[in-house]
Coordinates of C-alpha atoms in Angstrom, one line a residue:
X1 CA 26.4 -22.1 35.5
X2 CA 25.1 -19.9 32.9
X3 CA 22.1 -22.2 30.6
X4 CA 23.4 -23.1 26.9
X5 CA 22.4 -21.6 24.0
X6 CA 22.5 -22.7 20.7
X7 CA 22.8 -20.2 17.8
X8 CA 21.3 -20.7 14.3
X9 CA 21.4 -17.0 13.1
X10 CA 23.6 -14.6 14.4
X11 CA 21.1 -11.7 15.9
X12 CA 21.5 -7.9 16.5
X13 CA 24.7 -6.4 17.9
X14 CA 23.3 -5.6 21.4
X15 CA 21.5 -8.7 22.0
X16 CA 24.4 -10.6 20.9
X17 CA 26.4 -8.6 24.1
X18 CA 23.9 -9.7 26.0
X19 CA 23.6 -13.4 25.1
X20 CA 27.0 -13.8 25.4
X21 CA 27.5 -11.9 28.6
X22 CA 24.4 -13.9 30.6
X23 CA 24.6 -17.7 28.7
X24 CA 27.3 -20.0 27.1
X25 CA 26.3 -18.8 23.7
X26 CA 27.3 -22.0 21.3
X27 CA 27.7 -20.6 17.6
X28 CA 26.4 -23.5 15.2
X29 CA 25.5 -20.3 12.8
X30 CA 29.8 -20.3 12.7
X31 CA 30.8 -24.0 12.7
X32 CA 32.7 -25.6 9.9
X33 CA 31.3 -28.9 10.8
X34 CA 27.7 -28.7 12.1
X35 CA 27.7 -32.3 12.9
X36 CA 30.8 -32.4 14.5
X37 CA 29.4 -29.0 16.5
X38 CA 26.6 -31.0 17.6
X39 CA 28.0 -33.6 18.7
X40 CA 30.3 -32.0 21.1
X41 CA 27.7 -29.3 22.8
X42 CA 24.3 -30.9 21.5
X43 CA 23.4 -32.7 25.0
X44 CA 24.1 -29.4 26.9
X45 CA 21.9 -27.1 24.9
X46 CA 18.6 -25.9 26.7
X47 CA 17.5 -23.2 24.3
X48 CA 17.8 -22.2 20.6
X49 CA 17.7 -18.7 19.4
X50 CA 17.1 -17.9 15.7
X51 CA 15.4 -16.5 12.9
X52 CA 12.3 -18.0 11.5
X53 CA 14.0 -19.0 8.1
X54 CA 16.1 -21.7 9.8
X55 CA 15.0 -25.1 9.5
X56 CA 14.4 -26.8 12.9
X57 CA 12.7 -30.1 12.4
X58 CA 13.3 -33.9 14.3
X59 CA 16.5 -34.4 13.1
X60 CA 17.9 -31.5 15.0
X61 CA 16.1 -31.9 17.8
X62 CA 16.7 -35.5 18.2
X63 CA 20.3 -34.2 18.8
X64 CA 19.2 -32.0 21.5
X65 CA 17.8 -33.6 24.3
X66 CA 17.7 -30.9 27.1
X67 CA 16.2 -28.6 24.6
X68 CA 12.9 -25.9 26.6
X69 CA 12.6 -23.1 24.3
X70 CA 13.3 -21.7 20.9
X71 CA 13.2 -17.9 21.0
X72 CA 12.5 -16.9 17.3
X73 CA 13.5 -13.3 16.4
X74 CA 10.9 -13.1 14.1
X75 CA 7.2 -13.2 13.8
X76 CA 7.1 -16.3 11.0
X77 CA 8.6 -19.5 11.9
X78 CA 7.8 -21.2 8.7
X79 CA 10.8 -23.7 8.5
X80 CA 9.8 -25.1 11.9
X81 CA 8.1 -28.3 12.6
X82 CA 5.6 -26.8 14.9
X83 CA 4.5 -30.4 15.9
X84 CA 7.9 -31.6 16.6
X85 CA 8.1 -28.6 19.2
X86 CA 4.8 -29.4 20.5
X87 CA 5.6 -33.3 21.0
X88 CA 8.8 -33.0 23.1
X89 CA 6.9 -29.9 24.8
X90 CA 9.8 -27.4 23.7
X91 CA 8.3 -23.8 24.0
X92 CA 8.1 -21.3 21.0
X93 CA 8.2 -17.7 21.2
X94 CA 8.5 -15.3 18.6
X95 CA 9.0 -11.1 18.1
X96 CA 5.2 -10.9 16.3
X97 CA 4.8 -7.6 19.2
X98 CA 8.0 -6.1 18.1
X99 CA 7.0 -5.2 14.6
X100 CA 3.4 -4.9 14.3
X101 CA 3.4 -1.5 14.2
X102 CA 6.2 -1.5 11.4
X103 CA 4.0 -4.1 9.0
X104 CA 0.9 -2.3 9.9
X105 CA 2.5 0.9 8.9
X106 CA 3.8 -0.5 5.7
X107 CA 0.4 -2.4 4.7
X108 CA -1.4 0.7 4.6
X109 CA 1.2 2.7 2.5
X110 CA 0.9 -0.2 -0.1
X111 CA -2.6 -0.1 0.2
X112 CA -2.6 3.9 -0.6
X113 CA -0.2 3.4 -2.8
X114 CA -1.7 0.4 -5.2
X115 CA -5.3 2.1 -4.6
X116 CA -3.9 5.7 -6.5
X117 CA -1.9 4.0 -8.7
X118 CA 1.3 5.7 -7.7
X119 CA 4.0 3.4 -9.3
X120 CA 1.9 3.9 -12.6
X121 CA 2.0 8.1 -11.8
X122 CA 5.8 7.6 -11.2
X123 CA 6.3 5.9 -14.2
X124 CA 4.1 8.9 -16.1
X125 CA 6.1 11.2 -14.8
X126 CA 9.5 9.7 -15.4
X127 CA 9.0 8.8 -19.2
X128 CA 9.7 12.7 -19.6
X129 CA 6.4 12.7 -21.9
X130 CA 3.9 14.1 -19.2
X131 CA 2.6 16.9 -21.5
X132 CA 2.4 14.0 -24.1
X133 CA 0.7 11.5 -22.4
X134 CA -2.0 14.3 -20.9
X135 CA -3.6 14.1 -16.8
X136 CA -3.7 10.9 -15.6
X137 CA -6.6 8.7 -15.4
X138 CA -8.3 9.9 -12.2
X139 CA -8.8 7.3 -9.2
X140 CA -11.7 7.1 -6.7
X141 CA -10.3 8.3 -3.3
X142 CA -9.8 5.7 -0.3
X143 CA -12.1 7.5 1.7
X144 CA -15.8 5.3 2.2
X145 CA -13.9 2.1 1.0
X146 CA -13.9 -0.8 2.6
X147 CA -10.6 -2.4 3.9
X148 CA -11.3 -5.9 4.5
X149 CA -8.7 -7.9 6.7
X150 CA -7.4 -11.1 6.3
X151 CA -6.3 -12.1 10.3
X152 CA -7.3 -10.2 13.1
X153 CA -3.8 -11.0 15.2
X154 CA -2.1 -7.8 16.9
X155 CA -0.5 -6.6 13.6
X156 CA -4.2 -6.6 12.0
X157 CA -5.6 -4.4 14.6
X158 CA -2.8 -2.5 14.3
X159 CA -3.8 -2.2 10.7
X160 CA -7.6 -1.3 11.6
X161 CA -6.2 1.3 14.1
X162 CA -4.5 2.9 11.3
X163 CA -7.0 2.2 8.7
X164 CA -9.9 4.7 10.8
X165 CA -7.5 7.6 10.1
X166 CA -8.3 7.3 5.9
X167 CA -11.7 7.2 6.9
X168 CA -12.1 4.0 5.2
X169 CA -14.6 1.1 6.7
X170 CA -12.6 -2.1 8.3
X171 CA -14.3 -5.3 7.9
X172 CA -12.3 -9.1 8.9
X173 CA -11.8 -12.8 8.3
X174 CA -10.4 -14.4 11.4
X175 CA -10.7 -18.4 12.1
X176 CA -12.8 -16.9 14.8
X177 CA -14.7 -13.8 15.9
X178 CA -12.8 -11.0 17.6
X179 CA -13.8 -8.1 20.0
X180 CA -13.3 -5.3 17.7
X181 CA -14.8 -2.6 16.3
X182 CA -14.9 -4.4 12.8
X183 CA -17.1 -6.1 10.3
X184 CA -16.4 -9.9 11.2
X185 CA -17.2 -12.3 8.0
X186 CA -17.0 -15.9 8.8
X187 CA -16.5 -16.6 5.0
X188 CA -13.1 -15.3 3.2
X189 CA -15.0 -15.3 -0.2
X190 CA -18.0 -12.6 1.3
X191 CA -15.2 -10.6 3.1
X192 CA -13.7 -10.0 -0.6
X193 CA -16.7 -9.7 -1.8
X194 CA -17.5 -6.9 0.0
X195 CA -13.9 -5.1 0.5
X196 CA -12.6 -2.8 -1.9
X197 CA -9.0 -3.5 -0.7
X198 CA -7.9 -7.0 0.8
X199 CA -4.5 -7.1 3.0
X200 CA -3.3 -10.4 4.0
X201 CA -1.5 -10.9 7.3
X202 CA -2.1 -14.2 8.5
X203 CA 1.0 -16.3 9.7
X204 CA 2.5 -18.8 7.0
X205 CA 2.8 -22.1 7.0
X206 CA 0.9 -25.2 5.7
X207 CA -2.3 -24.2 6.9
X208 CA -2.6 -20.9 5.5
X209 CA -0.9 -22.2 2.0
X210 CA -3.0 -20.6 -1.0
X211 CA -5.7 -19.6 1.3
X212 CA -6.0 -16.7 -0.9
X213 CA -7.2 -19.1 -3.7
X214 CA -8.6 -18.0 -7.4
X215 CA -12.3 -17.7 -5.6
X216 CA -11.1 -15.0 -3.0
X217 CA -9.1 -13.0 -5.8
X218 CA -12.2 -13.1 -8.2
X219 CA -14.6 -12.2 -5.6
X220 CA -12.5 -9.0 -5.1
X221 CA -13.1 -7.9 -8.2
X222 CA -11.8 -5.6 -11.5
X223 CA -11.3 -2.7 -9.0
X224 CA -10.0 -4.3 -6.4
X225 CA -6.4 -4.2 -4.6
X226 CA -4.7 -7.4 -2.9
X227 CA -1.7 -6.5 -0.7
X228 CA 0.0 -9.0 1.1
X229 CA 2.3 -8.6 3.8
X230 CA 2.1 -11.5 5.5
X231 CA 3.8 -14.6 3.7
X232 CA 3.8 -15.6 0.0
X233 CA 3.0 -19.2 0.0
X234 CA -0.6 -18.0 1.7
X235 CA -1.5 -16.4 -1.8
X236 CA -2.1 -18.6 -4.6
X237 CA 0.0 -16.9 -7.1
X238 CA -0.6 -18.3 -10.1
X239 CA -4.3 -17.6 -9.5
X240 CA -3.1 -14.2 -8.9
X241 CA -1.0 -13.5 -11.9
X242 CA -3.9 -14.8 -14.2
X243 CA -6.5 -12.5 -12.9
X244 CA -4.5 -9.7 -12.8
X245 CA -3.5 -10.2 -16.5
X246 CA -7.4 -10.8 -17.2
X247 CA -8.9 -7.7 -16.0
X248 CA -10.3 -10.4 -13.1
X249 CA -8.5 -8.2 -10.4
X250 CA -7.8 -4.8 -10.7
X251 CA -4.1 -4.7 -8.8
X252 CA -1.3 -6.0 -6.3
X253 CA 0.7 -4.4 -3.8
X254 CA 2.8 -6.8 -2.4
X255 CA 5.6 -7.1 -0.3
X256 CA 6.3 -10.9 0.2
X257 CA 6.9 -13.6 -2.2
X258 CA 6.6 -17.5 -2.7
X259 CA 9.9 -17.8 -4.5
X260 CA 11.8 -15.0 -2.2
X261 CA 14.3 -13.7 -2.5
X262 CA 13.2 -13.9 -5.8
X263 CA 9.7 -12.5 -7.5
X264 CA 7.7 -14.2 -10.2
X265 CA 9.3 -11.7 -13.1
X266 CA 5.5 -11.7 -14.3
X267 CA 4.7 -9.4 -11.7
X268 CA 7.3 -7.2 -12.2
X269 CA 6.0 -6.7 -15.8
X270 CA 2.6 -5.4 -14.9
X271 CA 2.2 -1.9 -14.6
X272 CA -0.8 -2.1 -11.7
X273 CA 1.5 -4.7 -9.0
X274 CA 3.1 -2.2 -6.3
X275 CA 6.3 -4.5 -5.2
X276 CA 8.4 -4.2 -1.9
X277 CA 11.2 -6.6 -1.1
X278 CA 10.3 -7.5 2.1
X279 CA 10.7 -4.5 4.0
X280 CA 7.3 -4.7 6.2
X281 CA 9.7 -4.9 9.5
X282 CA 12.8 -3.4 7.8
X283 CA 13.7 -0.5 10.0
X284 CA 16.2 -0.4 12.4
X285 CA 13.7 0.4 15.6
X286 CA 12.0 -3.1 14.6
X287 CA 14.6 -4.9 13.8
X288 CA 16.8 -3.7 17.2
X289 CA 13.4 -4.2 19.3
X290 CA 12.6 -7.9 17.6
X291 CA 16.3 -8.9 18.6
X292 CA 15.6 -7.6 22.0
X293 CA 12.5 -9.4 22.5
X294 CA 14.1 -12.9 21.8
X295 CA 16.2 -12.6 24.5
X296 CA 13.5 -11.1 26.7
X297 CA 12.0 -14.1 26.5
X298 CA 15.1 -16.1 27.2
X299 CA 15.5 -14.3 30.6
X300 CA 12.3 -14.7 31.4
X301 CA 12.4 -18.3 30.5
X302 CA 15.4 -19.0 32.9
X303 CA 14.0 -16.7 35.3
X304 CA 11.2 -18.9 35.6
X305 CA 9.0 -15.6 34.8
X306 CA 6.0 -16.1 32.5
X307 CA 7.2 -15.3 29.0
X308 CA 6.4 -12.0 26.7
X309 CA 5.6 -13.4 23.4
X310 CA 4.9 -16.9 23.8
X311 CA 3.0 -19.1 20.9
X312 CA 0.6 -21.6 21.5
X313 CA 1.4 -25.0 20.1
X314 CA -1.4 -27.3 20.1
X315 CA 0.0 -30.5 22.1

């Protein structure tokens, strides 16, 4: 009897052929009547497969008894109650592998672009008043910066990896000290302190929320860049808005938001804040390989096989 799943977001086109070829694929992204939906096929549903924008908290697993696994297509899982998982030992996974290459390319082009300023040299450029406006204002060159990084996961080092190729010098906050060939700083304020750019990718969540507070921002300086491409809420952006229109902190590239799918309109009035609407994993490669990987880990869940991308909950 093939194991039931329960749907919360419909997923890529070839891994929904194979979900519903191998499992009993029960669409509650589809019903009229989500109660109703659960009520009939709640008891029989072993696994959940989603994106990590859906809420899954106690009240829907309460209605799901049989519940092992929730295979997450994404790398964030923000709207899940990680400690309800971890109490009824339900296993996460999540597609973090899938696009770390993807974010990590797309942090450093924000980082290149907010460090040369090429919105602003767009913008010069398209006002049709080049010749008017004269050369514009020469920029110190990435090369012999310092990149500091904020989470030294797999998508961080994929970031340092890239980073060595601009010949910049990668220093890192991490809760704890990695083998890498990095900088580690066990205090977020002397990482920014001493970086000339600051990218963000830590996971979301409530215990990353604002940990890029007003002191981190300030300690990065007037000529400083912050890009974030890991999750809004982890930037305090008020803090950020304020130094940014103070002189505090020199400029934003940023490609997630607290309010999203909506951006503070504050930013988008600033000429030195590079925006991005979320497109750190938006290509079709990532996208196709992060719908694969959540049913990877399915298989290998119901194959009894040890699984690909699992995260650790803390039980």
């Amino acid at each position: 009897m093939k194991p039931s799943v329960l749907m919360l977001a419909p997923a890529r086109p070839s891994a929904m052929e194979r979900l519903a070829r191998d499992y009993d694929l029960l669409r509650l992204d589809e019903a009229e009547d989500r109660d109703a939906f659960l009520d009939r096929h709640g008891a029989a549903c072993r696994a959940i497969v989603t994106h990590g924008h859906k809420t899954i908290d106690d009240a829907l697993l309460d209605r799901l008894p049989a519940l092992e696994i929730v295979s997450c297509s994404s790398a964030g899982y923000d709207a899940f109650d990680v400690d309800a998982l971890a109490r009824r030992d339900i296993r996460l996974t999540n597609a973090s592998p899938a696009l770390a290459q993807e974010v990590a390319d797309m942090a450093m082009l924000l980082a290149a672009a907010g460090w040369r300023r090429l919105v602003e040299a767009d913008a010069w450029v398209r006002s049709g008043d080049w010749a008017g406006q004269g050369e514009f204002p020469l920029r110190r060159g990435l090369r012999g910066r310092t990149l500091g990084i904020v989470g030294m996961g797999t998508i961080g080092q994929r970031i340092a990896d890239l980073a060595g190729a601009f010949g910049v010098n990668v220093a890192y906050w991490n809760r704890s000290e990695r083998q890498v060939d990095a900088v580690y700083h066990a205090d977020l304020v002397d990482l920014a302190r001493a970086s000339d750019i600051l990218i963000v990718i830590v996971a979301g969540g409530e215990g990353t929320r604002h940990l890029i507070s007003a002191p981190v921002i300030a300690a990065l300086g007037p000529e400083g860049l912050l890009v974030n491409v890991a999750r809004g809420s982890v930037v305090d952006e008020e803090a950020l808005i304020t130094a940014l229109q103070d002189g505090t902190l020199g400029a934003a590239a940023l490609d997630v938001f607290a309010s999203e799918p909506e951006a503070d309109p504050r930013f988008a009035a600033m000429a030195n804040v590079t925006l991005s609407p979320h497109l750190g994993s938006a290509t079709v490669e990532s996208r196709e390989a992060m719908s694969a990987l959540m049913v990877d880990n399915l298989d290998a869940h119901f194959a009894g096989r040890p699984l690909l991308s699992e995260v650790a909950l803390t039980r």
